[in-house]
Amino acid sequence: MNQNKNQQYEDLLVKNGLKRTGARLQVLDILSHRDSATSQPYLENVIGKEIDRVTLYRILKTFEEKGIIHRVLDNHGTANYAICSNSCSEHNHHDEHVHFNCNNCLRVYCLDEVKIPALKIAKGFKVDDMNLIVSGICKECNQAN
Amino acid sequence: MNQNKNQQYEDLLVKNGLKRTGARLQVLDILSHRDSATSQPYLENVIGKEIDRVTLYRILKTFEEKGIIHRVLDNHGTANYAICSNSCSEHNHHDEHVHFNCNNCLRVYCLDEVKIPALKIAKGFKVDDMNLIVSGICKECNQAN
DNA sequence: TATGTTAATGCATCATTATTGCAAATGAAA
DNA sequence: TTTCATTTGCAATAATGATGCATTAACATA
């Protein structure tokens, strides 16, 4: 089971022409077990000093470029990362779903089931990507009160 | 005319319980003459050393809190500021319109005429605000080619 | 108009994040 | 196991966000 998962991550790396390093596998493992998008500072806390800050930064950058993860900016402008759905690839890398940023716990949820509706943008403007962030109080924080 | 405008900004400050200082008036003047949301670095360039970086930072922060300007994060997580429509106030401060971030010239446009459609968010989540950023190539950059 | 009070500013300073260069280490393939 | 390109760690820098404090400026009122 764990073996399977690991194999899966390794394949993912190889498929994207990346070497299977401990650091990369660890990042994939952590991200895949999170139910919300994850910031680099969070990853640094979990990982500790095993992986250098710059290395982590580059891993995330590489993963994003390859379409392995996507990046969401929360309300504070901090980058958060989540593993992409299978449909993403290096050159077709859209996460058309909505994100929810909790103002209390600061978590960023991927609301996969909520798509961004089509919009009428003034002509002359060429749309490449859309990013919708909803902020408020998340389910867990609501229930906690 | 210019006199009028200035009077208008001064009223705006007084209305919000803020003192009419040169720095604040200058910021309001610059922002109101821009056709897109403006970053602090841009303001620093235009203003020069007349206003301290921290002062500018605090002016923008105050203005945002009072609902005089709103803040949009572009694709790089940099804050950009634009003067609010009249309907904004300290406690009713929503800019429900869409923003367009040009990947070429990096400008952030307020698409005032495009509203964010209503969404069905999973229940349990309490929505406070929504922020939709469309990115691509803007009209001017398209025409320039 | 002078003056006292509060708000605003400038300067010093620090934290965090993003980013690059380069040498050393490591993975993968021959 | 040797080779070569990739990856990593370390050093270092830039940009941005943020706070404390002494000084200055705005404004109400005496």
Short mmCIF file of C-alpha atoms (C1' of nucleotides) in Angstrom, two decimals:
data_model
loop_
_atom_site.label_atom_id
_atom_site.label_comp_id
_atom_site.label_asym_id
_atom_site.label_seq_id
_atom_site.Cartn_x
_atom_site.Cartn_y
_atom_site.Cartn_z
CA MET A 1 0.00 0.00 0.00
CA ASN A 2 2.59 2.48 1.09
CA GLN A 3 4.80 0.71 -1.40
CA ASN A 4 2.21 1.35 -4.05
CA LYS A 5 1.95 5.01 -3.30
CA ASN A 6 5.66 5.38 -3.36
CA GLN A 7 5.87 3.63 -6.68
CA GLN A 8 3.22 5.99 -7.95
CA TYR A 9 5.20 9.06 -6.95
CA GLU A 10 8.36 7.65 -8.47
CA ASP A 11 6.57 7.06 -11.73
CA LEU A 12 5.25 10.58 -11.63
CA LEU A 13 8.77 11.93 -11.29
CA VAL A 14 10.22 9.76 -14.02
CA LYS A 15 7.34 10.58 -16.32
CA ASN A 16 8.29 14.23 -15.99
CA GLY A 17 11.96 13.63 -16.54
CA LEU A 18 12.86 14.26 -12.93
CA LYS A 19 15.20 12.23 -10.80
CA ARG A 20 13.78 10.25 -7.91
CA THR A 21 15.34 11.94 -4.93
CA GLY A 22 14.42 11.56 -1.29
CA ALA A 23 13.52 15.19 -0.98
CA ARG A 24 11.08 15.11 -3.88
CA LEU A 25 9.42 11.94 -2.72
CA GLN A 26 9.01 13.35 0.76
CA VAL A 27 7.40 16.51 -0.58
CA LEU A 28 5.00 14.50 -2.72
CA ASP A 29 4.16 12.31 0.23
CA ILE A 30 3.37 15.21 2.51
CA LEU A 31 1.35 17.09 -0.07
CA SER A 32 -0.73 14.08 -0.95
CA HIS A 33 -1.73 13.51 2.64
CA ARG A 34 -2.95 17.05 3.18
CA ASP A 35 -6.57 18.00 2.69
CA SER A 36 -5.70 21.58 1.86
CA ALA A 37 -3.12 23.45 -0.12
CA THR A 38 0.15 23.73 1.72
CA SER A 39 2.54 26.62 2.12
CA GLN A 40 6.30 26.35 2.00
CA PRO A 41 6.64 27.49 5.64
CA TYR A 42 4.33 24.65 6.66
CA LEU A 43 6.42 22.18 4.71
CA GLU A 44 9.57 23.53 6.31
CA ASN A 45 8.10 22.96 9.74
CA VAL A 46 7.08 19.40 9.00
CA ILE A 47 10.29 18.48 7.26
CA GLY A 48 12.70 20.23 9.57
CA LYS A 49 16.28 20.65 8.47
CA GLU A 50 16.47 17.54 6.35
CA ILE A 51 15.78 19.57 3.26
CA ASP A 52 17.28 22.97 2.66
CA ARG A 53 14.91 25.88 2.28
CA VAL A 54 16.22 26.68 -1.18
CA THR A 55 15.98 23.08 -2.29
CA LEU A 56 12.39 22.99 -1.15
CA TYR A 57 11.74 26.20 -3.01
CA ARG A 58 13.19 24.73 -6.17
CA ILE A 59 11.36 21.46 -5.81
CA LEU A 60 8.06 23.29 -5.56
CA LYS A 61 8.97 25.48 -8.49
CA THR A 62 9.94 22.50 -10.63
CA PHE A 63 6.81 20.59 -9.68
CA GLU A 64 4.69 23.55 -10.60
CA GLU A 65 6.39 23.95 -13.96
CA LYS A 66 5.85 20.28 -14.73
CA GLY A 67 2.21 20.46 -13.77
CA ILE A 68 2.61 18.11 -10.82
CA ILE A 69 1.33 20.60 -8.32
CA HIS A 70 -0.50 23.87 -8.65
CA ARG A 71 0.09 27.04 -6.79
CA VAL A 72 -2.59 29.10 -5.12
CA LEU A 73 -1.99 32.45 -3.54
CA ASP A 74 -3.95 32.99 -0.36
CA ASN A 75 -5.28 36.33 0.84
CA HIS A 76 -1.90 37.27 2.18
CA GLY A 77 -0.12 36.60 -1.08
CA THR A 78 1.62 33.54 0.25
CA ALA A 79 2.02 30.65 -2.14
CA ASN A 80 0.24 27.42 -1.30
CA TYR A 81 0.68 24.17 -3.16
CA ALA A 82 -1.58 21.25 -3.87
CA ILE A 83 -1.19 18.18 -6.00
CA CYS A 84 -2.85 18.57 -9.37
CA SER A 85 -5.63 16.43 -10.61
CA ASN A 86 -4.49 13.90 -13.19
CA SER A 87 -5.55 16.07 -16.07
CA CYS A 88 -2.70 18.49 -15.59
CA SER A 89 0.50 18.38 -17.57
CA GLU A 90 3.33 20.73 -18.35
CA HIS A 91 1.55 22.52 -21.13
CA ASN A 92 -2.02 22.02 -20.14
CA HIS A 93 -2.03 23.18 -16.63
CA HIS A 94 -5.25 24.68 -15.51
CA ASP A 95 -6.92 24.35 -12.21
CA GLU A 96 -10.27 25.77 -13.00
CA HIS A 97 -11.66 25.05 -9.62
CA VAL A 98 -12.30 27.50 -6.83
CA HIS A 99 -10.19 27.83 -3.72
CA PHE A 100 -11.38 28.67 -0.26
CA ASN A 101 -9.12 30.55 2.12
CA CYS A 102 -10.19 30.41 5.75
CA ASN A 103 -9.58 33.68 7.56
CA ASN A 104 -9.37 31.86 10.85
CA CYS A 105 -7.16 28.80 10.38
CA LEU A 106 -5.67 30.22 7.18
CA ARG A 107 -6.05 26.92 5.37
CA VAL A 108 -6.56 26.90 1.62
CA TYR A 109 -9.03 24.33 0.37
CA CYS A 110 -9.36 23.19 -3.20
CA LEU A 111 -13.07 23.11 -3.91
CA ASP A 112 -12.71 20.68 -6.78
CA GLU A 113 -16.42 20.44 -7.31
CA VAL A 114 -16.92 24.17 -7.79
CA LYS A 115 -15.89 25.36 -11.23
CA ILE A 116 -15.36 28.94 -12.24
CA PRO A 117 -18.29 30.02 -14.43
CA ALA A 118 -17.65 31.42 -17.86
CA LEU A 119 -17.29 35.18 -17.96
CA LYS A 120 -17.69 37.86 -20.56
CA ILE A 121 -14.43 39.73 -20.65
CA ALA A 122 -14.11 42.83 -22.80
CA LYS A 123 -12.84 41.93 -26.23
CA GLY A 124 -9.22 42.57 -26.90
CA PHE A 125 -8.33 40.80 -23.68
CA LYS A 126 -6.99 37.28 -24.13
CA VAL A 127 -7.71 35.05 -21.17
CA ASP A 128 -5.14 32.43 -20.22
CA ASP A 129 -6.09 31.52 -16.72
CA MET A 130 -8.60 32.27 -14.01
CA ASN A 131 -8.14 32.22 -10.30
CA LEU A 132 -11.02 32.54 -7.89
CA ILE A 133 -10.39 32.67 -4.19
CA VAL A 134 -13.26 32.72 -1.79
CA SER A 135 -12.46 33.72 1.73
CA GLY A 136 -14.40 33.33 4.91
CA ILE A 137 -14.67 30.78 7.68
CA CYS A 138 -14.25 27.12 6.86
CA LYS A 139 -16.41 24.25 8.00
CA GLU A 140 -14.13 23.08 10.76
CA CYS A 141 -13.65 26.52 12.23
CA ASN A 142 -17.40 27.11 12.13
CA GLN A 143 -18.06 23.89 14.00
CA ALA A 144 -15.37 24.65 16.54
CA ASN A 145 -17.40 27.56 17.93
CA MET B 1 -11.05 71.65 -11.89
CA ASN B 2 -7.85 70.57 -10.25
CA GLN B 3 -9.03 72.59 -7.32
CA ASN B 4 -12.22 70.61 -7.34
CA LYS B 5 -10.48 67.30 -7.40
CA ASN B 6 -8.25 68.28 -4.56
CA GLN B 7 -11.22 69.40 -2.53
CA GLN B 8 -12.81 66.07 -3.27
CA TYR B 9 -9.83 64.13 -1.91
CA GLU B 10 -9.68 66.32 1.16
CA ASP B 11 -13.32 65.69 1.87
CA LEU B 12 -12.71 62.01 1.46
CA LEU B 13 -9.97 62.09 4.07
CA VAL B 14 -11.96 64.18 6.53
CA LYS B 15 -15.00 61.99 6.06
CA ASN B 16 -12.90 59.06 7.20
CA GLY B 17 -11.42 60.86 10.16
CA LEU B 18 -8.01 61.19 8.57
CA LYS B 19 -5.84 64.27 8.51
CA ARG B 20 -5.24 66.00 5.22
CA THR B 21 -1.55 65.54 4.73
CA GLY B 22 0.48 66.16 1.61
CA ALA B 23 1.51 62.54 1.39
CA ARG B 24 -2.03 61.25 1.47
CA LEU B 25 -3.27 63.75 -1.05
CA GLN B 26 -0.42 62.87 -3.37
CA VAL B 27 -1.19 59.16 -3.14
CA LEU B 28 -4.86 59.78 -3.86
CA ASP B 29 -3.95 61.97 -6.78
CA ILE B 30 -1.67 59.39 -8.35
CA LEU B 31 -4.05 56.50 -7.83
CA SER B 32 -6.98 58.37 -9.30
CA HIS B 33 -5.11 59.13 -12.49
CA ARG B 34 -4.15 55.52 -13.13
CA ASP B 35 -6.25 53.25 -15.29
CA SER B 36 -5.11 50.14 -13.47
CA ALA B 37 -4.37 49.04 -9.94
CA THR B 38 -1.04 50.26 -8.71
CA SER B 39 1.67 48.56 -6.70
CA GLN B 40 3.63 50.14 -3.89
CA PRO B 41 6.92 49.85 -5.81
CA TYR B 42 5.35 51.77 -8.68
CA LEU B 43 4.20 54.48 -6.31
CA GLU B 44 7.66 54.65 -4.78
CA ASN B 45 9.14 55.22 -8.21
CA VAL B 46 6.74 57.97 -9.11
CA ILE B 47 6.94 59.71 -5.77
CA GLY B 48 10.64 59.40 -5.19
CA LYS B 49 12.04 60.13 -1.76
CA GLU B 50 9.47 62.68 -0.76
CA ILE B 51 7.53 60.05 1.09
CA ASP B 52 9.16 57.37 3.19
CA ARG B 53 8.59 53.75 2.26
CA VAL B 54 7.02 52.98 5.61
CA THR B 55 4.80 56.02 5.47
CA LEU B 56 3.56 54.97 2.07
CA TYR B 57 2.99 51.47 3.37
CA ARG B 58 0.95 52.83 6.25
CA ILE B 59 -1.01 55.23 4.09
CA LEU B 60 -2.05 52.38 1.82
CA LYS B 61 -2.90 50.22 4.80
CA THR B 62 -5.01 52.93 6.36
CA PHE B 63 -6.78 53.70 3.11
CA GLU B 64 -7.61 50.07 2.67
CA GLU B 65 -8.97 49.76 6.18
CA LYS B 66 -11.15 52.81 5.66
CA GLY B 67 -12.46 51.49 2.37
CA ILE B 68 -10.92 54.27 0.33
CA ILE B 69 -8.89 51.92 -1.82
CA HIS B 70 -9.00 48.21 -2.36
CA ARG B 71 -6.15 45.80 -2.59
CA VAL B 72 -5.73 43.22 -5.31
CA LEU B 73 -3.03 40.61 -5.34
CA ASP B 74 -1.63 39.93 -8.78
CA ASN B 75 -0.33 36.59 -9.99
CA HIS B 76 2.95 37.16 -8.22
CA GLY B 77 1.35 37.89 -4.89
CA THR B 78 2.23 41.56 -5.04
CA ALA B 79 -0.33 43.95 -3.65
CA ASN B 80 -1.89 46.43 -6.04
CA TYR B 81 -4.18 49.25 -5.04
CA ALA B 82 -7.04 51.01 -6.74
CA ILE B 83 -9.49 53.63 -5.62
CA CYS B 84 -12.79 52.13 -4.57
CA SER B 85 -16.08 52.89 -6.15
CA ASN B 86 -18.22 55.20 -4.05
CA SER B 87 -20.17 52.36 -2.55
CA CYS B 88 -17.33 51.23 -0.35
CA SER B 89 -16.99 52.18 3.29
CA GLU B 90 -15.12 50.93 6.29
CA HIS B 91 -17.54 48.18 7.11
CA ASN B 92 -19.02 47.51 3.74
CA HIS B 93 -16.01 47.01 1.66
CA HIS B 94 -16.50 44.61 -1.15
CA ASP B 95 -15.16 44.87 -4.61
CA GLU B 96 -17.18 42.24 -6.29
CA HIS B 97 -15.75 42.91 -9.66
CA VAL B 98 -13.20 40.89 -11.55
CA HIS B 99 -9.57 41.86 -12.00
CA PHE B 100 -7.43 41.22 -15.03
CA ASN B 101 -3.71 40.72 -14.62
CA CYS B 102 -1.72 41.05 -17.82
CA ASN B 103 1.13 38.57 -18.03
CA ASN B 104 3.00 40.86 -20.37
CA CYS B 105 2.85 44.40 -18.95
CA LEU B 106 1.88 43.09 -15.50
CA ARG B 107 -0.85 45.69 -15.14
CA VAL B 108 -3.89 44.90 -13.04
CA TYR B 109 -7.17 46.16 -14.45
CA CYS B 110 -10.38 46.50 -12.53
CA LEU B 111 -13.07 45.11 -14.80
CA ASP B 112 -15.82 47.02 -13.06
CA GLU B 113 -18.46 45.79 -15.45
CA VAL B 114 -17.75 42.12 -14.84
CA LYS B 115 -19.23 40.85 -11.61
CA ILE B 116 -18.36 37.59 -9.93
CA PRO B 117 -21.22 35.14 -10.46
CA ALA B 118 -22.88 33.53 -7.49
CA LEU B 119 -21.42 30.19 -6.52
CA LYS B 120 -22.60 27.15 -4.64
CA ILE B 121 -20.10 26.60 -1.89
CA ALA B 122 -20.37 23.51 0.27
CA LYS B 123 -22.47 24.19 3.31
CA GLY B 124 -20.60 24.80 6.51
CA PHE B 125 -18.38 27.27 4.75
CA LYS B 126 -19.20 30.91 5.45
CA VAL B 127 -18.26 33.19 2.59
CA ASP B 128 -17.02 36.67 3.41
CA ASP B 129 -15.34 37.75 0.23
CA MET B 130 -14.54 36.64 -3.27
CA ASN B 131 -11.60 37.49 -5.40
CA LEU B 132 -11.41 36.54 -9.06
CA ILE B 133 -8.30 37.28 -11.02
CA VAL B 134 -8.20 36.58 -14.70
CA SER B 135 -4.79 36.53 -16.27
CA GLY B 136 -3.69 36.70 -19.85
CA ILE B 137 -2.78 39.42 -22.31
CA CYS B 138 -4.46 42.78 -22.10
CA LYS B 139 -5.91 44.82 -24.90
CA GLU B 140 -2.99 47.19 -25.26
CA CYS B 141 -0.40 44.45 -25.31
CA ASN B 142 -2.42 42.54 -27.88
CA GLN B 143 -2.60 45.56 -30.14
CA ALA B 144 1.08 46.29 -29.73
CA ASN B 145 1.94 43.14 -31.64
"C1'" DT C 1 -3.13 83.64 16.53
"C1'" DA C 2 -0.93 80.86 19.96
"C1'" DT C 3 -0.92 76.31 21.97
"C1'" DG C 4 -1.78 71.74 23.54
"C1'" DT C 5 -3.20 67.12 22.03
"C1'" DT C 6 -3.36 63.51 18.88
"C1'" DA C 7 -2.28 61.73 14.57
"C1'" DA C 8 1.18 61.15 11.09
"C1'" DT C 9 5.76 60.72 9.58
"C1'" DG C 10 10.78 59.33 9.24
"C1'" DC C 11 14.28 56.40 10.60
"C1'" DA C 12 16.13 52.22 12.37
"C1'" DT C 13 15.42 47.72 12.40
"C1'" DC C 14 13.79 43.00 11.86
"C1'" DA C 15 11.21 38.93 9.71
"C1'" DT C 16 9.84 36.49 5.85
"C1'" DT C 17 9.80 35.16 1.19
"C1'" DA C 18 11.70 34.94 -3.40
"C1'" DT C 19 15.73 34.36 -6.03
"C1'" DT C 20 20.52 33.42 -7.98
"C1'" DG C 21 25.40 31.55 -8.27
"C1'" DC C 22 28.46 28.11 -7.43
"C1'" DA C 23 30.70 24.12 -5.62
"C1'" DA C 24 29.79 19.56 -3.87
"C1'" DA C 25 26.97 15.48 -3.89
"C1'" DT C 26 23.96 12.32 -6.00
"C1'" DG C 27 21.14 9.64 -9.50
"C1'" DA C 28 21.03 7.23 -13.72
"C1'" DA C 29 22.89 5.36 -17.70
"C1'" DA C 30 26.70 3.52 -20.28
"C1'" DT D 1 32.48 1.73 -11.80
"C1'" DT D 2 32.98 5.55 -14.30
"C1'" DT D 3 30.88 9.43 -16.41
"C1'" DC D 4 27.76 13.20 -16.90
"C1'" DA D 5 23.89 15.86 -16.08
"C1'" DT D 6 20.93 16.89 -12.41
"C1'" DT D 7 20.11 18.04 -7.83
"C1'" DT D 8 21.30 19.83 -3.53
"C1'" DG D 9 23.38 22.85 0.21
"C1'" DC D 10 25.33 27.02 1.40
"C1'" DA D 11 26.15 31.86 0.94
"C1'" DA D 12 24.28 35.85 -0.30
"C1'" DT D 13 21.02 39.43 -2.07
"C1'" DA D 14 16.61 41.79 -3.08
"C1'" DA D 15 11.96 42.80 -2.17
"C1'" DT D 16 8.18 43.12 0.82
"C1'" DG D 17 5.77 43.30 5.19
"C1'" DA D 18 5.83 44.90 9.69
"C1'" DT D 19 6.88 47.30 14.44
"C1'" DG D 20 8.91 50.71 17.90
"C1'" DC D 21 10.07 55.16 18.93
"C1'" DA D 22 11.31 59.93 18.68
"C1'" DT D 23 10.07 63.94 15.97
"C1'" DT D 24 6.97 66.65 13.38
"C1'" DA D 25 2.72 68.29 11.61
"C1'" DA D 26 -2.36 68.88 11.68
"C1'" DC D 27 -6.19 70.69 13.82
"C1'" DA D 28 -9.34 71.94 17.46
"C1'" DT D 29 -9.92 75.41 20.95
"C1'" DA D 30 -8.60 78.63 24.00
#
